[in-house]
Amino acid sequence: MFVQSRRPLARPRRRTYCLIPNELPALLRGAPVPGQHPADVHDVVERLTADGIDVVRVSYPDLIGVDRGRDVLVDRLPSVMAHGLAFCRAVYHTSPQGDVVDVAGGLDAGLPDICVRPDLSTLAAIPWEPGVAQCLGEAYEPGGTEPCAEGPREVLRHAIGRLSELGLTPVAGPELEYYLCEPDPDAPNGWRRYGEGPGNVYTVGRKSDPDGHLLRALRHLRDMGLGVTMGNHEFSCGQFEINLEHSGALDAADRAFRLKSAVKEIARIEGRLATFMAKPFNDDGGSGFHVHLSCVDETGRNVFDGPDAGPDGLSETAHQAIAGVIAHAPALAAIFNPSINSYKRFGPDTLAPWLIDWGLDNRSAMIRIPPERDGATRLEVRLGDAGANPYLGIAALLAAVYLGIRGKLTVPPPLEGYGYDTAKAARLPGDLASALDALAGDEELAGVLGERFVGSYLAYKRDEIARFQRHVTDWEFREYAHHL
């Protein structure tokens, strides 16, 4: 559940990461560097060493949002800044089981490298790893100057750039849910939900969190400068949510990516498993990735606010943005709901979307318009599940908003009452294959996101479906083995 701060959701802010809370050295400010003057890097090394940091962890997202990277000894940082870190391009085409998927530009090209350069403006000490700081990496083609078209940060930058053509800057507030699990050799999958107990909905304290996991996570994430605000036990057993501040779209995606990685690390230290997969348990709800989105103009005015536009208080631009998301929702599902498991989260009465609709303060709709207006006017897009890559989900959303505003699309009437009635709106795709077909057929959306990225993504995900279709599941054995 997103909690709106009293500060309006209007002006985008760049989150500054810091080695000492609330103090970012001037030498770390600014854009990522290729070509940064060597003296600046040596200043960074000197400051890191003075703060007791001897390792820099360079992390970047792959296609499914897994953090890939390398630990660099701090005295080697100048060399890394000059030459970059070489990674096999197949990192973007590697499945969770370690298989290299045959995607154009990978196996067929002899598994070439990409070049990853540290973005020193994102340096942050890791509270649970003494002596280690982390920063994000920028992925480039082998020459080290042309951004890698498959890099999720670059895909998002491209979508932001298209909105800027309309004079608009997107502001995003991500919210993510996850399950915390404990080892259980007697459980079918080896894990049980942490702190199991029914009815601990939106609670805090030891009743639903007997070991204080949430408090530890909140403090660590705060100390990393990730802009977390609050957290609570969510609706289902062992499920938590930690809220992030809103900011510019790229910064919001950066922080969501780092939050997911950090929470999983913290859980491992506790001897537990934190999972953001869409629906890990049959008898409980799924985990969502909701995005609160507004756009501001050159003056910082929220262009979604329209007190004179009609009874709903939304501007014509906001209506066009909603219409864009509605029009491209089937294709968006392929990116916001990126796994075979994702579609087990959908369905009537789940509080997860099932239909392509929108509503005013209506949590049964795919797009909810929260009741705040003025600078806080925004869309809450509830389509995504927590397994989505935050860069790609936000990029796809911005692409749909851009197409809606550019095309001056007309929004359908809002949902009245409780949703999940197929007589009121069309259904979202019911499985990953259908969603991928929708993405492949949406030439407008693919054109904004980039043909190279979309082609790679489709090939990667269709291989996932093929592998699943060949795999014999526990359900099949239980259903058939003793009777057929």
Tab-separated table of C-alpha atoms in Angstrom:
chain	number	residue	atom	x	y	z
A	1	MET	CA	0.000	0.000	0.000
A	2	PHE	CA	1.435	3.355	-1.058
A	3	VAL	CA	1.410	6.118	1.541
A	4	GLN	CA	1.400	9.582	0.003
A	5	SER	CA	3.587	12.091	1.780
A	6	ARG	CA	2.329	15.598	2.359
A	7	ARG	CA	4.877	16.870	-0.122
A	8	PRO	CA	3.128	16.978	-3.532
A	9	LEU	CA	4.032	14.393	-6.150
A	10	ALA	CA	5.199	17.099	-8.494
A	11	ARG	CA	8.848	18.018	-8.816
A	12	PRO	CA	11.219	15.150	-9.617
A	13	ARG	CA	14.204	14.907	-7.308
A	14	ARG	CA	17.469	13.106	-7.807
A	15	ARG	CA	18.252	10.875	-4.865
A	16	THR	CA	21.852	11.307	-3.748
A	17	TYR	CA	23.578	8.229	-2.381
A	18	CYS	CA	26.217	8.735	0.221
A	19	LEU	CA	29.107	7.151	2.028
A	20	ILE	CA	28.181	9.074	5.167
A	21	PRO	CA	24.426	9.607	5.715
A	22	ASN	CA	23.243	12.997	4.422
A	23	GLU	CA	26.719	13.939	3.152
A	24	LEU	CA	27.659	13.296	-0.464
A	25	PRO	CA	31.139	14.609	-1.320
A	26	ALA	CA	31.154	17.138	-4.151
A	27	LEU	CA	33.614	14.988	-6.066
A	28	LEU	CA	30.960	12.239	-6.345
A	29	ARG	CA	28.248	14.472	-7.754
A	30	GLY	CA	27.247	14.645	-11.368
A	31	ALA	CA	26.967	12.329	-14.321
A	32	PRO	CA	28.511	8.912	-14.659
A	33	VAL	CA	31.869	9.036	-16.161
A	34	PRO	CA	33.203	7.686	-19.110
A	35	GLY	CA	36.039	10.111	-19.615
A	36	GLN	CA	36.111	11.431	-16.066
A	37	HIS	CA	39.410	13.152	-15.310
A	38	PRO	CA	41.757	10.630	-13.614
A	39	ALA	CA	42.420	13.021	-10.730
A	40	ASP	CA	38.734	12.860	-9.782
A	41	VAL	CA	38.898	9.064	-9.521
A	42	HIS	CA	41.978	9.277	-7.303
A	43	ASP	CA	40.087	11.723	-5.079
A	44	VAL	CA	37.290	9.175	-4.821
A	45	VAL	CA	39.761	6.452	-3.915
A	46	GLU	CA	41.296	8.671	-1.246
A	47	ARG	CA	37.877	9.422	0.266
A	48	LEU	CA	36.804	5.776	0.156
A	49	THR	CA	40.027	4.686	1.841
A	50	ALA	CA	39.606	7.336	4.540
A	51	ASP	CA	36.109	5.984	5.213
A	52	GLY	CA	37.458	2.440	5.605
A	53	ILE	CA	36.214	1.236	2.216
A	54	ASP	CA	38.581	-1.126	0.390
A	55	VAL	CA	36.156	-2.774	-2.066
A	56	VAL	CA	33.670	-1.257	-4.535
A	57	ARG	CA	30.859	-3.538	-5.698
A	58	VAL	CA	29.742	-2.582	-9.219
A	59	SER	CA	26.191	-3.864	-9.900
A	60	TYR	CA	23.946	-3.625	-12.924
A	61	PRO	CA	20.612	-5.252	-13.885
A	62	ASP	CA	20.149	-8.002	-16.434
A	63	LEU	CA	16.951	-8.453	-18.458
A	64	ILE	CA	14.986	-9.946	-15.564
A	65	GLY	CA	16.348	-7.518	-12.971
A	66	VAL	CA	18.938	-9.781	-11.347
A	67	ASP	CA	21.935	-7.800	-10.123
A	68	ARG	CA	25.087	-8.820	-11.936
A	69	GLY	CA	28.468	-7.322	-11.090
A	70	ARG	CA	31.992	-7.518	-9.822
A	71	ASP	CA	33.831	-6.614	-6.615
A	72	VAL	CA	36.721	-4.225	-7.343
A	73	LEU	CA	39.567	-3.535	-4.930
A	74	VAL	CA	39.531	0.183	-4.358
A	75	ASP	CA	43.094	0.774	-5.564
A	76	ARG	CA	42.070	-0.693	-8.948
A	77	LEU	CA	39.206	1.774	-9.381
A	78	PRO	CA	41.163	4.272	-11.563
A	79	SER	CA	41.990	1.491	-14.027
A	80	VAL	CA	38.393	0.286	-14.059
A	81	MET	CA	37.144	3.811	-14.716
A	82	ALA	CA	39.580	4.141	-17.616
A	83	HIS	CA	38.921	0.791	-19.277
A	84	GLY	CA	35.621	-0.496	-17.893
A	85	LEU	CA	34.741	-4.011	-16.774
A	86	ALA	CA	34.282	-6.659	-19.473
A	87	PHE	CA	31.275	-8.963	-19.138
A	88	CYS	CA	30.033	-11.511	-21.635
A	89	ARG	CA	26.974	-10.064	-23.387
A	90	ALA	CA	25.226	-13.365	-22.712
A	91	VAL	CA	24.621	-12.121	-19.158
A	92	TYR	CA	21.484	-10.562	-20.666
A	93	HIS	CA	20.529	-13.914	-22.162
A	94	THR	CA	21.270	-16.221	-19.214
A	95	SER	CA	18.353	-17.960	-17.539
A	96	PRO	CA	17.905	-18.222	-13.749
A	97	GLN	CA	19.219	-21.784	-14.072
A	98	GLY	CA	22.410	-20.648	-15.835
A	99	ASP	CA	21.460	-21.627	-19.393
A	100	VAL	CA	22.551	-19.272	-22.187
A	101	VAL	CA	19.538	-18.560	-24.388
A	102	ASP	CA	20.130	-18.255	-28.125
A	103	VAL	CA	19.421	-14.551	-28.611
A	104	ALA	CA	20.699	-12.516	-31.562
A	105	GLY	CA	24.044	-10.916	-30.727
A	106	GLY	CA	25.001	-13.599	-28.194
A	107	LEU	CA	25.740	-17.198	-29.162
A	108	ASP	CA	25.431	-16.436	-32.875
A	109	ALA	CA	28.072	-13.698	-32.559
A	110	GLY	CA	30.542	-15.805	-30.567
A	111	LEU	CA	29.553	-14.503	-27.130
A	112	PRO	CA	31.078	-11.008	-27.355
A	113	ASP	CA	31.642	-8.667	-24.424
A	114	ILE	CA	29.897	-5.598	-23.169
A	115	CYS	CA	31.730	-2.894	-21.201
A	116	VAL	CA	30.404	-1.848	-17.792
A	117	ARG	CA	31.609	1.405	-16.239
A	118	PRO	CA	30.960	2.344	-12.595
A	119	ASP	CA	28.587	5.259	-12.003
A	120	LEU	CA	30.405	6.854	-9.075
A	121	SER	CA	27.525	9.256	-8.400
A	122	THR	CA	25.630	6.255	-6.972
A	123	LEU	CA	28.255	5.123	-4.445
A	124	ALA	CA	26.849	3.971	-1.115
A	125	ALA	CA	28.398	2.056	1.757
A	126	ILE	CA	26.762	-1.337	2.351
A	127	PRO	CA	25.765	-1.362	6.026
A	128	TRP	CA	25.915	-5.157	6.412
A	129	GLU	CA	29.257	-5.551	4.544
A	130	PRO	CA	31.961	-3.607	6.426
A	131	GLY	CA	34.527	-2.093	4.116
A	132	VAL	CA	32.363	-2.430	0.995
A	133	ALA	CA	30.627	0.293	-1.021
A	134	GLN	CA	28.282	-0.345	-3.913
A	135	CYS	CA	27.611	1.611	-7.070
A	136	LEU	CA	25.562	1.034	-10.186
A	137	GLY	CA	27.201	0.193	-13.486
A	138	GLU	CA	26.469	1.580	-16.950
A	139	ALA	CA	26.506	-0.967	-19.780
A	140	TYR	CA	28.142	-0.025	-23.089
A	141	GLU	CA	28.918	-1.727	-26.357
A	142	PRO	CA	32.491	-3.115	-26.551
A	143	GLY	CA	33.966	0.233	-27.600
A	144	GLY	CA	32.878	1.696	-24.287
A	145	THR	CA	31.072	4.748	-25.695
A	146	GLU	CA	27.784	3.532	-27.226
A	147	PRO	CA	25.161	2.497	-24.625
A	148	CYS	CA	24.129	-1.158	-24.761
A	149	ALA	CA	20.662	-1.290	-26.308
A	150	GLU	CA	19.615	-4.210	-24.106
A	151	GLY	CA	20.707	-2.500	-20.897
A	152	PRO	CA	17.585	-1.880	-18.777
A	153	ARG	CA	18.812	1.539	-17.612
A	154	GLU	CA	19.284	2.573	-21.244
A	155	VAL	CA	15.825	1.279	-22.229
A	156	LEU	CA	14.327	3.439	-19.480
A	157	ARG	CA	16.428	6.460	-20.454
A	158	HIS	CA	15.151	6.138	-24.010
A	159	ALA	CA	11.515	6.129	-22.836
A	160	ILE	CA	12.168	9.166	-20.619
A	161	GLY	CA	13.679	10.897	-23.642
A	162	ARG	CA	10.566	10.329	-25.708
A	163	LEU	CA	8.411	11.965	-23.040
A	164	SER	CA	10.847	14.865	-22.914
A	165	GLU	CA	10.020	15.499	-26.582
A	166	LEU	CA	6.564	16.481	-25.312
A	167	GLY	CA	8.098	18.771	-22.676
A	168	LEU	CA	7.305	16.309	-19.870
A	169	THR	CA	9.358	14.734	-17.100
A	170	PRO	CA	7.981	11.602	-15.386
A	171	VAL	CA	7.884	11.263	-11.599
A	172	ALA	CA	7.516	7.738	-10.201
A	173	GLY	CA	6.868	6.179	-6.814
A	174	PRO	CA	7.415	2.374	-6.823
A	175	GLU	CA	5.958	0.078	-4.219
A	176	LEU	CA	7.071	-3.537	-3.854
A	177	GLU	CA	5.898	-6.529	-1.856
A	178	TYR	CA	7.865	-9.658	-1.027
A	179	TYR	CA	7.620	-12.892	0.942
A	180	LEU	CA	10.139	-13.834	3.622
A	181	CYS	CA	10.670	-17.578	4.000
A	182	GLU	CA	12.485	-19.837	6.452
A	183	PRO	CA	14.120	-23.204	5.691
A	184	ASP	CA	11.822	-26.165	6.263
A	185	PRO	CA	13.018	-29.591	5.078
A	186	ASP	CA	9.482	-30.940	5.463
A	187	ALA	CA	7.946	-28.386	3.104
A	188	PRO	CA	7.478	-29.463	-0.540
A	189	ASN	CA	9.828	-26.721	-1.800
A	190	GLY	CA	12.071	-26.627	1.287
A	191	TRP	CA	10.701	-23.305	2.602
A	192	ARG	CA	7.866	-22.110	4.833
A	193	ARG	CA	6.533	-18.592	5.322
A	194	TYR	CA	8.253	-16.636	8.084
A	195	GLY	CA	6.167	-15.750	11.126
A	196	GLU	CA	3.198	-17.740	9.933
A	197	GLY	CA	-0.109	-16.721	11.429
A	198	PRO	CA	-3.414	-15.666	9.874
A	199	GLY	CA	-4.848	-12.165	9.934
A	200	ASN	CA	-1.673	-10.131	10.467
A	201	VAL	CA	-2.783	-7.664	7.802
A	202	TYR	CA	-0.969	-4.295	7.818
A	203	THR	CA	0.582	-4.968	11.220
A	204	VAL	CA	3.968	-4.085	12.722
A	205	GLY	CA	5.968	-5.391	15.656
A	206	ARG	CA	6.808	-8.849	16.945
A	207	LYS	CA	3.341	-10.298	16.453
A	208	SER	CA	3.907	-10.653	12.723
A	209	ASP	CA	7.707	-10.197	12.716
A	210	PRO	CA	9.069	-12.134	15.711
A	211	ASP	CA	12.746	-11.647	14.800
A	212	GLY	CA	12.538	-7.965	13.828
A	213	HIS	CA	13.402	-8.458	10.141
A	214	LEU	CA	11.494	-5.390	8.979
A	215	LEU	CA	13.214	-3.009	11.404
A	216	ARG	CA	16.652	-4.270	10.343
A	217	ALA	CA	15.765	-3.922	6.672
A	218	LEU	CA	14.356	-0.409	7.092
A	219	ARG	CA	17.460	0.812	8.914
A	220	HIS	CA	19.892	-0.762	6.444
A	221	LEU	CA	18.012	0.640	3.440
A	222	ARG	CA	17.846	4.063	5.069
A	223	ASP	CA	21.581	4.004	5.718
A	224	MET	CA	22.195	3.194	2.036
A	225	GLY	CA	20.320	6.381	1.116
A	226	LEU	CA	17.629	4.563	-0.870
A	227	GLY	CA	14.824	6.905	0.121
A	228	VAL	CA	12.720	4.392	2.038
A	229	THR	CA	10.005	5.894	4.200
A	230	MET	CA	8.145	3.122	6.037
A	231	GLY	CA	7.131	-0.527	5.958
A	232	ASN	CA	4.713	-3.058	7.350
A	233	HIS	CA	3.605	-6.670	7.253
A	234	GLU	CA	1.392	-7.000	4.199
A	235	PHE	CA	-1.826	-8.893	3.591
A	236	SER	CA	-0.504	-12.460	3.451
A	237	CYS	CA	1.506	-14.578	5.894
A	238	GLY	CA	5.192	-13.707	5.798
A	239	GLN	CA	4.632	-10.897	3.294
A	240	PHE	CA	6.151	-7.425	3.725
A	241	GLU	CA	6.143	-4.098	1.925
A	242	ILE	CA	8.666	-1.260	2.185
A	243	ASN	CA	7.720	2.105	0.694
A	244	LEU	CA	9.995	4.294	-1.416
A	245	GLU	CA	9.801	8.038	-1.935
A	246	HIS	CA	8.815	9.328	-5.363
A	247	SER	CA	11.446	10.890	-7.620
A	248	GLY	CA	12.494	11.096	-11.258
A	249	ALA	CA	11.771	7.876	-13.119
A	250	LEU	CA	15.361	6.663	-13.557
A	251	ASP	CA	16.238	7.374	-9.942
A	252	ALA	CA	13.043	5.629	-8.777
A	253	ALA	CA	13.938	2.530	-10.816
A	254	ASP	CA	17.522	2.615	-9.503
A	255	ARG	CA	16.263	2.622	-5.933
A	256	ALA	CA	13.697	-0.126	-6.560
A	257	PHE	CA	16.399	-2.314	-8.131
A	258	ARG	CA	18.761	-1.715	-5.226
A	259	LEU	CA	16.010	-2.287	-2.663
A	260	LYS	CA	15.194	-5.702	-4.117
A	261	SER	CA	18.848	-6.724	-4.143
A	262	ALA	CA	19.416	-5.424	-0.622
A	263	VAL	CA	16.361	-7.143	0.870
A	264	LYS	CA	17.465	-10.471	-0.602
A	265	GLU	CA	20.976	-9.975	0.819
A	266	ILE	CA	19.630	-9.077	4.262
A	267	ALA	CA	17.426	-12.173	4.243
A	268	ARG	CA	20.384	-14.405	3.355
A	269	ILE	CA	22.345	-13.027	6.294
A	270	GLU	CA	19.381	-14.011	8.469
A	271	GLY	CA	19.430	-17.529	6.986
A	272	ARG	CA	16.179	-16.829	5.147
A	273	LEU	CA	14.924	-16.365	1.601
A	274	ALA	CA	13.247	-13.162	0.425
A	275	THR	CA	11.413	-13.668	-2.832
A	276	PHE	CA	9.733	-11.136	-5.083
A	277	MET	CA	8.252	-13.806	-7.368
A	278	ALA	CA	4.651	-13.114	-8.295
A	279	LYS	CA	2.901	-15.930	-6.411
A	280	PRO	CA	5.096	-18.345	-4.445
A	281	PHE	CA	2.280	-20.122	-2.556
A	282	ASN	CA	-0.967	-21.675	-3.736
A	283	ASP	CA	-2.977	-20.706	-0.678
A	284	ASP	CA	-1.982	-17.034	-0.453
A	285	GLY	CA	-2.082	-13.918	-2.594
A	286	GLY	CA	0.653	-12.641	-4.850
A	287	SER	CA	3.175	-9.818	-4.508
A	288	GLY	CA	2.659	-6.638	-6.499
A	289	PHE	CA	4.809	-3.958	-8.086
A	290	HIS	CA	2.658	-0.848	-8.281
A	291	VAL	CA	3.902	2.366	-9.868
A	292	HIS	CA	2.528	5.780	-8.912
A	293	LEU	CA	3.157	8.084	-11.854
A	294	SER	CA	2.750	11.755	-12.651
A	295	CYS	CA	4.372	14.053	-15.214
A	296	VAL	CA	5.602	17.607	-14.759
A	297	ASP	CA	6.257	20.319	-17.315
A	298	GLU	CA	9.267	22.635	-17.591
A	299	THR	CA	7.979	24.745	-14.707
A	300	GLY	CA	7.533	21.762	-12.372
A	301	ARG	CA	3.720	21.845	-12.635
A	302	ASN	CA	1.961	18.484	-12.397
A	303	VAL	CA	0.211	18.247	-15.777
A	304	PHE	CA	-2.123	15.480	-14.596
A	305	ASP	CA	-3.923	17.901	-12.274
A	306	GLY	CA	-6.935	19.533	-13.915
A	307	PRO	CA	-9.420	21.032	-11.467
A	308	ASP	CA	-11.277	22.752	-14.312
A	309	ALA	CA	-11.252	19.762	-16.657
A	310	GLY	CA	-14.177	17.838	-15.193
A	311	PRO	CA	-15.653	16.228	-12.101
A	312	ASP	CA	-12.789	13.770	-11.667
A	313	GLY	CA	-10.228	16.584	-11.284
A	314	LEU	CA	-7.950	15.132	-13.971
A	315	SER	CA	-6.529	17.065	-16.878
A	316	GLU	CA	-6.959	16.122	-20.514
A	317	THR	CA	-3.302	15.071	-20.475
A	318	ALA	CA	-4.002	12.663	-17.603
A	319	HIS	CA	-6.942	11.185	-19.510
A	320	GLN	CA	-4.731	10.705	-22.564
A	321	ALA	CA	-2.063	9.038	-20.427
A	322	ILE	CA	-4.646	6.638	-18.975
A	323	ALA	CA	-5.916	5.916	-22.489
A	324	GLY	CA	-2.378	5.075	-23.595
A	325	VAL	CA	-1.948	2.559	-20.788
A	326	ILE	CA	-5.369	1.043	-21.560
A	327	ALA	CA	-4.568	0.785	-25.278
A	328	HIS	CA	-1.218	-0.935	-24.739
A	329	ALA	CA	-2.063	-2.979	-21.622
A	330	PRO	CA	-1.817	-6.430	-23.270
A	331	ALA	CA	1.743	-5.677	-24.390
A	332	LEU	CA	2.608	-4.053	-21.050
A	333	ALA	CA	1.652	-7.312	-19.333
A	334	ALA	CA	4.578	-9.065	-21.027
A	335	ILE	CA	7.002	-6.761	-19.193
A	336	PHE	CA	5.105	-6.005	-15.972
A	337	ASN	CA	4.166	-9.695	-15.583
A	338	PRO	CA	7.272	-11.339	-17.007
A	339	SER	CA	7.119	-14.947	-15.817
A	340	ILE	CA	4.981	-18.032	-16.224
A	341	ASN	CA	4.210	-17.718	-12.522
A	342	SER	CA	2.983	-14.125	-12.963
A	343	TYR	CA	-0.379	-15.138	-14.378
A	344	LYS	CA	-1.242	-17.271	-11.356
A	345	ARG	CA	-1.501	-14.019	-9.398
A	346	PHE	CA	-4.356	-12.741	-11.590
A	347	GLY	CA	-8.011	-13.512	-11.186
A	348	PRO	CA	-11.286	-12.294	-9.716
A	349	ASP	CA	-11.281	-11.146	-6.091
A	350	THR	CA	-7.467	-11.145	-5.832
A	351	LEU	CA	-6.899	-7.362	-5.656
A	352	ALA	CA	-4.586	-8.014	-8.607
A	353	PRO	CA	-5.819	-6.724	-11.965
A	354	TRP	CA	-7.704	-9.060	-14.265
A	355	LEU	CA	-9.355	-6.607	-16.621
A	356	ILE	CA	-8.092	-3.641	-18.642
A	357	ASP	CA	-9.799	-0.782	-16.838
A	358	TRP	CA	-9.330	2.273	-14.653
A	359	GLY	CA	-11.228	3.742	-11.722
A	360	LEU	CA	-11.309	6.564	-9.221
A	361	ASP	CA	-9.847	5.333	-5.912
A	362	ASN	CA	-10.851	1.799	-6.900
A	363	ARG	CA	-8.412	-0.979	-5.975
A	364	SER	CA	-10.179	-3.510	-8.163
A	365	ALA	CA	-9.121	-1.583	-11.294
A	366	MET	CA	-5.883	-1.979	-13.249
A	367	ILE	CA	-5.283	1.773	-12.972
A	368	ARG	CA	-6.381	3.384	-9.735
A	369	ILE	CA	-6.568	7.170	-9.443
A	370	PRO	CA	-5.815	8.000	-5.786
A	371	PRO	CA	-8.023	10.724	-4.265
A	372	GLU	CA	-5.268	13.363	-3.791
A	373	ARG	CA	-5.249	16.218	-6.297
A	374	ASP	CA	-3.198	19.360	-6.989
A	375	GLY	CA	0.505	18.478	-7.027
A	376	ALA	CA	-0.213	14.939	-5.799
A	377	THR	CA	-2.463	13.962	-8.735
A	378	ARG	CA	-1.191	10.675	-10.130
A	379	LEU	CA	-1.978	7.308	-11.639
A	380	GLU	CA	-1.418	4.145	-9.632
A	381	VAL	CA	-0.741	1.430	-12.188
A	382	ARG	CA	-1.408	-1.862	-10.403
A	383	LEU	CA	-0.627	-4.190	-13.302
A	384	GLY	CA	2.866	-5.284	-12.297
A	385	ASP	CA	4.000	-8.069	-10.030
A	386	ALA	CA	7.085	-7.813	-7.859
A	387	GLY	CA	9.072	-10.143	-10.115
A	388	ALA	CA	9.192	-7.487	-12.840
A	389	ASN	CA	12.398	-5.673	-13.701
A	390	PRO	CA	11.652	-2.166	-12.328
A	391	TYR	CA	13.584	-0.436	-15.131
A	392	LEU	CA	11.697	-2.241	-17.865
A	393	GLY	CA	8.296	-1.983	-16.170
A	394	ILE	CA	8.613	1.769	-15.719
A	395	ALA	CA	10.040	2.152	-19.244
A	396	ALA	CA	7.093	0.293	-20.779
A	397	LEU	CA	4.659	2.362	-18.733
A	398	LEU	CA	6.268	5.609	-19.883
A	399	ALA	CA	6.179	4.398	-23.489
A	400	ALA	CA	2.430	3.772	-23.242
A	401	VAL	CA	1.847	7.151	-21.567
A	402	TYR	CA	3.900	8.859	-24.276
A	403	LEU	CA	1.863	7.182	-27.025
A	404	GLY	CA	-1.410	8.110	-25.340
A	405	ILE	CA	-0.472	11.781	-24.942
A	406	ARG	CA	1.161	12.094	-28.351
A	407	GLY	CA	-1.815	10.430	-30.052
A	408	LYS	CA	-4.364	12.362	-27.955
A	409	LEU	CA	-6.158	9.095	-27.235
A	410	THR	CA	-9.645	9.101	-25.738
A	411	VAL	CA	-10.091	7.431	-22.383
A	412	PRO	CA	-13.032	5.037	-21.802
A	413	PRO	CA	-15.421	5.684	-18.889
A	414	PRO	CA	-14.031	4.761	-15.453
A	415	LEU	CA	-15.022	1.582	-13.667
A	416	GLU	CA	-18.043	1.961	-11.404
A	417	GLY	CA	-18.263	-0.334	-8.385
A	418	TYR	CA	-16.352	-3.562	-7.892
A	419	GLY	CA	-14.378	-4.844	-10.859
A	420	TYR	CA	-13.684	-8.304	-12.273
A	421	ASP	CA	-16.808	-8.257	-14.455
A	422	THR	CA	-15.879	-9.225	-18.018
A	423	ALA	CA	-19.012	-7.488	-19.273
A	424	LYS	CA	-17.402	-4.170	-18.264
A	425	ALA	CA	-13.911	-4.473	-19.775
A	426	ALA	CA	-11.623	-6.734	-21.763
A	427	ARG	CA	-9.420	-9.258	-19.990
A	428	LEU	CA	-5.674	-8.990	-19.696
A	429	PRO	CA	-3.653	-11.807	-21.290
A	430	GLY	CA	-4.127	-15.018	-19.345
A	431	ASP	CA	-0.620	-16.399	-19.773
A	432	LEU	CA	2.886	-15.332	-20.674
A	433	ALA	CA	2.702	-16.626	-24.253
A	434	SER	CA	-0.355	-14.493	-24.994
A	435	ALA	CA	1.280	-11.430	-23.456
A	436	LEU	CA	4.458	-11.941	-25.503
A	437	ASP	CA	2.342	-12.225	-28.666
A	438	ALA	CA	0.694	-8.925	-27.717
A	439	LEU	CA	4.092	-7.280	-27.254
A	440	ALA	CA	5.341	-8.659	-30.575
A	441	GLY	CA	2.241	-7.253	-32.285
A	442	ASP	CA	2.410	-3.806	-30.664
A	443	GLU	CA	4.688	-2.047	-33.148
A	444	GLU	CA	4.128	1.372	-31.598
A	445	LEU	CA	5.243	0.304	-28.135
A	446	ALA	CA	8.165	-1.700	-29.525
A	447	GLY	CA	9.222	1.341	-31.532
A	448	VAL	CA	9.510	3.438	-28.373
A	449	LEU	CA	11.266	0.747	-26.315
A	450	GLY	CA	13.711	-0.169	-29.099
A	451	GLU	CA	13.607	-3.012	-31.604
A	452	ARG	CA	16.893	-4.549	-30.378
A	453	PHE	CA	15.667	-4.742	-26.811
A	454	VAL	CA	12.195	-6.059	-27.710
A	455	GLY	CA	13.632	-8.732	-30.016
A	456	SER	CA	16.033	-9.926	-27.319
A	457	TYR	CA	13.335	-9.888	-24.653
A	458	LEU	CA	10.874	-11.892	-26.769
A	459	ALA	CA	13.483	-14.518	-27.656
A	460	TYR	CA	14.577	-14.845	-24.027
A	461	LYS	CA	11.053	-15.194	-22.666
A	462	ARG	CA	9.841	-17.576	-25.361
A	463	ASP	CA	12.739	-19.863	-24.471
A	464	GLU	CA	11.481	-19.761	-20.859
A	465	ILE	CA	8.075	-20.982	-22.023
A	466	ALA	CA	9.633	-23.749	-24.121
A	467	ARG	CA	11.721	-24.962	-21.188
A	468	PHE	CA	8.663	-24.976	-18.919
A	469	GLN	CA	6.600	-26.936	-21.431
A	470	ARG	CA	9.240	-29.679	-21.445
A	471	HIS	CA	9.416	-29.871	-17.638
A	472	VAL	CA	7.357	-32.429	-15.681
A	473	THR	CA	5.892	-30.680	-12.620
A	474	ASP	CA	5.026	-32.057	-9.183
A	475	TRP	CA	1.381	-31.310	-9.942
A	476	GLU	CA	1.425	-33.590	-12.993
A	477	PHE	CA	2.968	-36.480	-11.068
A	478	ARG	CA	0.485	-36.093	-8.206
A	479	GLU	CA	-2.454	-35.789	-10.604
A	480	TYR	CA	-1.676	-38.651	-12.943
A	481	ALA	CA	0.967	-41.113	-11.725
A	482	HIS	CA	-1.221	-43.242	-9.449
A	483	HIS	CA	-4.241	-43.328	-11.747
A	484	LEU	CA	-3.011	-43.542	-15.320
